[in-house]
PDB file of C-alpha atoms in Angstrom:
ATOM      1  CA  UNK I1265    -154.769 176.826  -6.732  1.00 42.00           C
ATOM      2  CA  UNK I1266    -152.062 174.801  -5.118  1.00 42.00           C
ATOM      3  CA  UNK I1267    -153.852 175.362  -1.797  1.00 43.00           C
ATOM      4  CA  UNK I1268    -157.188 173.727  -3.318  1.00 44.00           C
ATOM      5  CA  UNK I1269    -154.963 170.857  -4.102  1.00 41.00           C
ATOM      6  CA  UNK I1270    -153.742 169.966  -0.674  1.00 43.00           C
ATOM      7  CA  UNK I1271    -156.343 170.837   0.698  1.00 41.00           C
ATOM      8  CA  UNK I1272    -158.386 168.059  -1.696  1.00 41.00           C
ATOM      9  CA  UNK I1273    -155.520 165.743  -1.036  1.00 43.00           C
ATOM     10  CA  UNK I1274    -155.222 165.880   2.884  1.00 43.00           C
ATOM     11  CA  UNK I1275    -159.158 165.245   2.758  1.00 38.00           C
ATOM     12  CA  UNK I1276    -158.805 162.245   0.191  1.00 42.00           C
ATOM     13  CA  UNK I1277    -156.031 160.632   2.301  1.00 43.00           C
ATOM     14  CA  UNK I1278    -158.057 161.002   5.774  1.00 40.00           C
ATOM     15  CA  UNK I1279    -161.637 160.626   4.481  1.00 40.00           C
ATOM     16  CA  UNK I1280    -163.244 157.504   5.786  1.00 35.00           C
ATOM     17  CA  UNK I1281    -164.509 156.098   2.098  1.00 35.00           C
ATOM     18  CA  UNK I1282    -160.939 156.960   0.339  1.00 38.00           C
ATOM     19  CA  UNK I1283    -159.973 154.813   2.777  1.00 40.00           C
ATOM     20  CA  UNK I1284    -162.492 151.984   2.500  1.00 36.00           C
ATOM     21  CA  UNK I1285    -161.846 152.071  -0.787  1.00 37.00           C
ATOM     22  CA  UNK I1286    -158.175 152.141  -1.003  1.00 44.00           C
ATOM     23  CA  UNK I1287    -156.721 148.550  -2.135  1.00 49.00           C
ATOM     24  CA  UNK I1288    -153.456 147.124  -1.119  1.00 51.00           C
ATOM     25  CA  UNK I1289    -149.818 148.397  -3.020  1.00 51.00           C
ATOM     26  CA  UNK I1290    -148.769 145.459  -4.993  1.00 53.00           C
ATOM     27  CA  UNK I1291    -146.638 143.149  -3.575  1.00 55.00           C
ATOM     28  CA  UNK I1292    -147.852 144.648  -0.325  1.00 51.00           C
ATOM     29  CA  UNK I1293    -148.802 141.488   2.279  1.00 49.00           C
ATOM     30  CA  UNK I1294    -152.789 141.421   3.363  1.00 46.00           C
ATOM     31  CA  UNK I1295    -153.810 143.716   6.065  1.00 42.00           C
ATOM     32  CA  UNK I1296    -153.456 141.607   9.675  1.00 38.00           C
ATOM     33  CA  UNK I1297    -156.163 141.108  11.444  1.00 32.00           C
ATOM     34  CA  UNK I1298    -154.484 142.429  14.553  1.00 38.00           C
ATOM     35  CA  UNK I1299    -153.849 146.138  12.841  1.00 40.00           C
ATOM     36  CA  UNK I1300    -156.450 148.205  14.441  1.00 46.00           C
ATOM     37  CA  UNK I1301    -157.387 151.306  12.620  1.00 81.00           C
ATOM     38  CA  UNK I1302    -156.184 154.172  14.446  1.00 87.00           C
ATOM     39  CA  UNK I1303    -157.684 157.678  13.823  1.00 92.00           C
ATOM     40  CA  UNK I1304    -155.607 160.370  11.471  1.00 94.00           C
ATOM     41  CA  UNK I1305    -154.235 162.738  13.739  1.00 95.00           C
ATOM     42  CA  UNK I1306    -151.573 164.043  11.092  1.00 96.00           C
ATOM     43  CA  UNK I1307    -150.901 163.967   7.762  1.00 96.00           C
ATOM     44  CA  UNK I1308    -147.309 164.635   5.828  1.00 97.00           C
ATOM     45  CA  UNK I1309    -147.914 165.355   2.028  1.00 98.00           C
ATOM     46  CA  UNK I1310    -144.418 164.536  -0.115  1.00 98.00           C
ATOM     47  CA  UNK I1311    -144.248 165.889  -3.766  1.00 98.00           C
ATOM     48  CA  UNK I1312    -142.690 164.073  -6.589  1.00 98.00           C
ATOM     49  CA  UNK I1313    -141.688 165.340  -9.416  1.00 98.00           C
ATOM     50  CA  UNK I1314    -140.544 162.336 -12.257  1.00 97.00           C
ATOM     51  CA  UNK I1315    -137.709 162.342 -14.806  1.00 97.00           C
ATOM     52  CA  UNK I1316    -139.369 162.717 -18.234  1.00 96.00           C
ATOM     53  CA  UNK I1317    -141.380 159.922 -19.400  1.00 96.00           C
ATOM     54  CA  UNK I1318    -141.264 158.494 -15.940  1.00 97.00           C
ATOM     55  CA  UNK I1319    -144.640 159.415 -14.452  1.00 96.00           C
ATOM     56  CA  UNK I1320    -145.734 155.519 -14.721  1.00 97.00           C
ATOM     57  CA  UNK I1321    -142.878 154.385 -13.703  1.00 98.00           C
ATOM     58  CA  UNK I1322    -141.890 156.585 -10.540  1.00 98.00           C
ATOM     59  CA  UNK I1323    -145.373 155.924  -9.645  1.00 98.00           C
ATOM     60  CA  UNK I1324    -144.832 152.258 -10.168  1.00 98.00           C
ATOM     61  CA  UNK I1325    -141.571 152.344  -7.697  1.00 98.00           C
ATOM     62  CA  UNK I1326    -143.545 154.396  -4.931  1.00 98.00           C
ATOM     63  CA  UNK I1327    -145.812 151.212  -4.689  1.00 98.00           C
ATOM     64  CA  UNK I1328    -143.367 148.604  -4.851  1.00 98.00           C
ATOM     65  CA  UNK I1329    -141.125 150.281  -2.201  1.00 98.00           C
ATOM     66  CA  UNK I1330    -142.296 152.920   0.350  1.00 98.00           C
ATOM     67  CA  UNK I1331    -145.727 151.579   0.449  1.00 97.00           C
ATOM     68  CA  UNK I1332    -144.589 147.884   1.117  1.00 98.00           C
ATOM     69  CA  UNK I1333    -142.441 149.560   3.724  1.00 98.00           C
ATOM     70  CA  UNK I1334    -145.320 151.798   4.656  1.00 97.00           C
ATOM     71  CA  UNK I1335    -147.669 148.932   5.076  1.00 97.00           C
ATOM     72  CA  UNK I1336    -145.456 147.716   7.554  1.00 97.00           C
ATOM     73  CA  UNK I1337    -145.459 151.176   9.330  1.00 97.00           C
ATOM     74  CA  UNK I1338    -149.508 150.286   9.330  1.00 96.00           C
ATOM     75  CA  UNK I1339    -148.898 147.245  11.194  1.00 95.00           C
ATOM     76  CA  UNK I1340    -146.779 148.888  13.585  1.00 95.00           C
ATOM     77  CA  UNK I1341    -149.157 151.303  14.609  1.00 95.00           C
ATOM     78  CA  UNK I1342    -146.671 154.259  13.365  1.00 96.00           C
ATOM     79  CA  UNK I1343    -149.179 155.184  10.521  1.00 96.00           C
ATOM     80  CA  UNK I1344    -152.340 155.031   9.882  1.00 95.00           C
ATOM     81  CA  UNK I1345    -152.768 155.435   6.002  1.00 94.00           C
ATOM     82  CA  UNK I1346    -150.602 155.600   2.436  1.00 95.00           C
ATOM     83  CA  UNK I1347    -152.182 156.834  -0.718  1.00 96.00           C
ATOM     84  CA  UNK I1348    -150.523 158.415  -3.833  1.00 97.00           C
ATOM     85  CA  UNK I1349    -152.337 161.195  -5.930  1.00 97.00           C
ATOM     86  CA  UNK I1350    -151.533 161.923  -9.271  1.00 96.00           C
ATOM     87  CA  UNK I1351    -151.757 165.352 -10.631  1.00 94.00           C
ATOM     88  CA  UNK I1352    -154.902 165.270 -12.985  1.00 92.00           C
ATOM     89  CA  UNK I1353    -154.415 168.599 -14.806  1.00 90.00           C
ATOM     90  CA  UNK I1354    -151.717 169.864 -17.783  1.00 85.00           C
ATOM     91  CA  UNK I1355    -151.211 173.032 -16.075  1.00 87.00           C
ATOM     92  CA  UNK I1356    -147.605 173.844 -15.214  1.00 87.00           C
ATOM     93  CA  UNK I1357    -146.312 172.900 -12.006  1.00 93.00           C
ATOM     94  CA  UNK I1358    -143.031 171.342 -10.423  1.00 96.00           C
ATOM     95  CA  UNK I1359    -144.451 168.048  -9.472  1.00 97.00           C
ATOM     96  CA  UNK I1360    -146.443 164.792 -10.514  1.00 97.00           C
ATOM     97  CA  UNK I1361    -147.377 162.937  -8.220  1.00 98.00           C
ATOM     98  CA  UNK I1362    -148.368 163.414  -3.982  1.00 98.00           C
ATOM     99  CA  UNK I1363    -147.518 160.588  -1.239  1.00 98.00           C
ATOM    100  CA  UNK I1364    -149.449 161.138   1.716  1.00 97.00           C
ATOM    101  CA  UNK I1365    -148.695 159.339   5.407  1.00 96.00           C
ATOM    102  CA  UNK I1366    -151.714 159.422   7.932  1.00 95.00           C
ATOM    103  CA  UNK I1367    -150.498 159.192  11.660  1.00 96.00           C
ATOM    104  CA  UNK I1368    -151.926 158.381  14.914  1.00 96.00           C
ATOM    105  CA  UNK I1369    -150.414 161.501  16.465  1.00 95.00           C
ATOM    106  CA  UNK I1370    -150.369 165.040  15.952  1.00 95.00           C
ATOM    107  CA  UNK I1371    -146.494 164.628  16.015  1.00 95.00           C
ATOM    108  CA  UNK I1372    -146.130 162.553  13.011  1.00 94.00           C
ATOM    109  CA  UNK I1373    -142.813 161.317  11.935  1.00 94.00           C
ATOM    110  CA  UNK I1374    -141.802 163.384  14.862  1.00 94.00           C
ATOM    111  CA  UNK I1375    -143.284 161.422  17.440  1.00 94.00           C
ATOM    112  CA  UNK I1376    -141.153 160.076  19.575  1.00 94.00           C
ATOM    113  CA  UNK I1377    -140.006 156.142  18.080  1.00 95.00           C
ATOM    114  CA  UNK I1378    -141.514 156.811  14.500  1.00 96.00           C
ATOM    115  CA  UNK I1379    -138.635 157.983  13.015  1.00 95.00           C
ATOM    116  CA  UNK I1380    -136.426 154.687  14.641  1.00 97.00           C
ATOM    117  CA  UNK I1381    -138.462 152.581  14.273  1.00 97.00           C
ATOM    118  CA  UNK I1382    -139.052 153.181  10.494  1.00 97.00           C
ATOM    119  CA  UNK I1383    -135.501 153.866   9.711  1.00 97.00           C
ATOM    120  CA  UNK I1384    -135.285 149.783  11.229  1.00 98.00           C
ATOM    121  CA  UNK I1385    -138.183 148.775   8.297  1.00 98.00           C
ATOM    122  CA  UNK I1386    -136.029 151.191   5.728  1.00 97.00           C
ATOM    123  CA  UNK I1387    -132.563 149.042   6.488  1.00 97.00           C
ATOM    124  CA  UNK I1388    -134.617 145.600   6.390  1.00 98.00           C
ATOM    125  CA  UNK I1389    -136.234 146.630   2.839  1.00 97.00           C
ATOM    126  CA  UNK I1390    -134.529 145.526  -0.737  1.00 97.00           C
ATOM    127  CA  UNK I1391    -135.206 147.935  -2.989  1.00 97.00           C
ATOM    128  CA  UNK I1392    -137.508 146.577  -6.058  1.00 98.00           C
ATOM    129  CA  UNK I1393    -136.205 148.247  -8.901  1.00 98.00           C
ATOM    130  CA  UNK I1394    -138.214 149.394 -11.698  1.00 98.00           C
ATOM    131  CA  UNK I1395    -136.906 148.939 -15.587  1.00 97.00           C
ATOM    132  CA  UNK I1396    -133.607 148.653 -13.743  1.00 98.00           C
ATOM    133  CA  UNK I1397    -134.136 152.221 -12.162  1.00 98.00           C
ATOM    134  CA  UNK I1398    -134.012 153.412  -8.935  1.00 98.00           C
ATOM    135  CA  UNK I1399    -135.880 156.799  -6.838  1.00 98.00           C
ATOM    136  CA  UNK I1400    -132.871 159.304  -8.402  1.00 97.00           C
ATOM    137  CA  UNK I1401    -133.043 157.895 -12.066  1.00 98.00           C
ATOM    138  CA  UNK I1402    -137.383 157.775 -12.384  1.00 98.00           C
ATOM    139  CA  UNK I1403    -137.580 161.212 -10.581  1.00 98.00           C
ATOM    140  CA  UNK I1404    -137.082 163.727  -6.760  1.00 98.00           C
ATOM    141  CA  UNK I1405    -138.924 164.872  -4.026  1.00 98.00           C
ATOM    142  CA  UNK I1406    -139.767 168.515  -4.532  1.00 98.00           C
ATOM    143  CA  UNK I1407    -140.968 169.142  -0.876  1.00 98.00           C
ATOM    144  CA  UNK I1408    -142.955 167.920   2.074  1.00 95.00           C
ATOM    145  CA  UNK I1409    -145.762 169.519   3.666  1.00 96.00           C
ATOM    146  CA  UNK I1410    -146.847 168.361   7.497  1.00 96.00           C
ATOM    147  CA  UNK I1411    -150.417 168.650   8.348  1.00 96.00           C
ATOM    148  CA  UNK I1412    -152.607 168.366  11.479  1.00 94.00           C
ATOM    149  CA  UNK I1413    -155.703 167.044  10.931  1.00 90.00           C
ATOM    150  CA  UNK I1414    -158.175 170.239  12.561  1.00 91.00           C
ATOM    151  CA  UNK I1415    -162.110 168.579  11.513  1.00 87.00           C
ATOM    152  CA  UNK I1416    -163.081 165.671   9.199  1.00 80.00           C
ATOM    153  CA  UNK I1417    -166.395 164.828   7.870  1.00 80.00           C
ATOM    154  CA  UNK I1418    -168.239 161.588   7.856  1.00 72.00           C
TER     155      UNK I1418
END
């Protein structure tokens, strides 16, 4: 089963109408008309998990924070898509909610200046709290998962 899921995620975050239809993280400036749309070589899945009763909320902080910073990373040319999936079952499992980062490289993060040159948006960011609370009060990251991209559909 939790294969199915990333496997349905990866595909959501690289498929060319999830990302037509994908709107801007609030508070997130409007794309530039000089960010050209690289192709999704790579794709790293993080898993959430939130504090009780702070599903809405953690979810809330994810697009105040890393996707302002990751729209940035967009701009840059050091990703090529955000998107956050939220689990849509009851069924028991140790996380919530999935933030996936497209890249233009089969590297990823690992790709030589992504990681620097992120950690540089990271330090310039101010942290938008949410109901006062911060990542480590509204949940954790359970894991990561890095993915190469190997076919996409149309």
């Amino acid at each position: 089963m939790l294969r199915q899921i990333m496997i349905a995620a990866a595909v959501a975050v690289i498929a060319p109408a999830a990302q037509a239809a994908a709107q801007p993280a609030p508070g997130a400036p409007a794309p530039s008309a000089k960010v050209s749309k690289l192709p999704t070589l790579h794709v790293t899945q993080t898993y959430l998990r939130a504090a009780p009763g702070k599903r809405a909320a953690l979810i809330a902080y994810i697009e105040r924070n890393w996707f302002v910073m990751d729209h940035i990373g967009i701009e840059q040319g050091l990703f090529t898509s955000y998107s956050l999936l939220e689990r849509a079952d009851d069924t028991t499992a140790d996380w919530d909610v999935i933030v996936a980062v497209g890249y233009p490289t089969i590297m990823g993060h690992d790709a030589p200046g992504t990681a620097d040159a992120f950690r540089k948006i990271r330090v310039a960011h101010r942290e938008t709290k949410v109901d006062g609370l911060g990542l480590t009060e509204l949940g954790s990251i359970v894991r990561h998962y890095p993915l190469t991209l190997v076919y996409q559909g149309c």
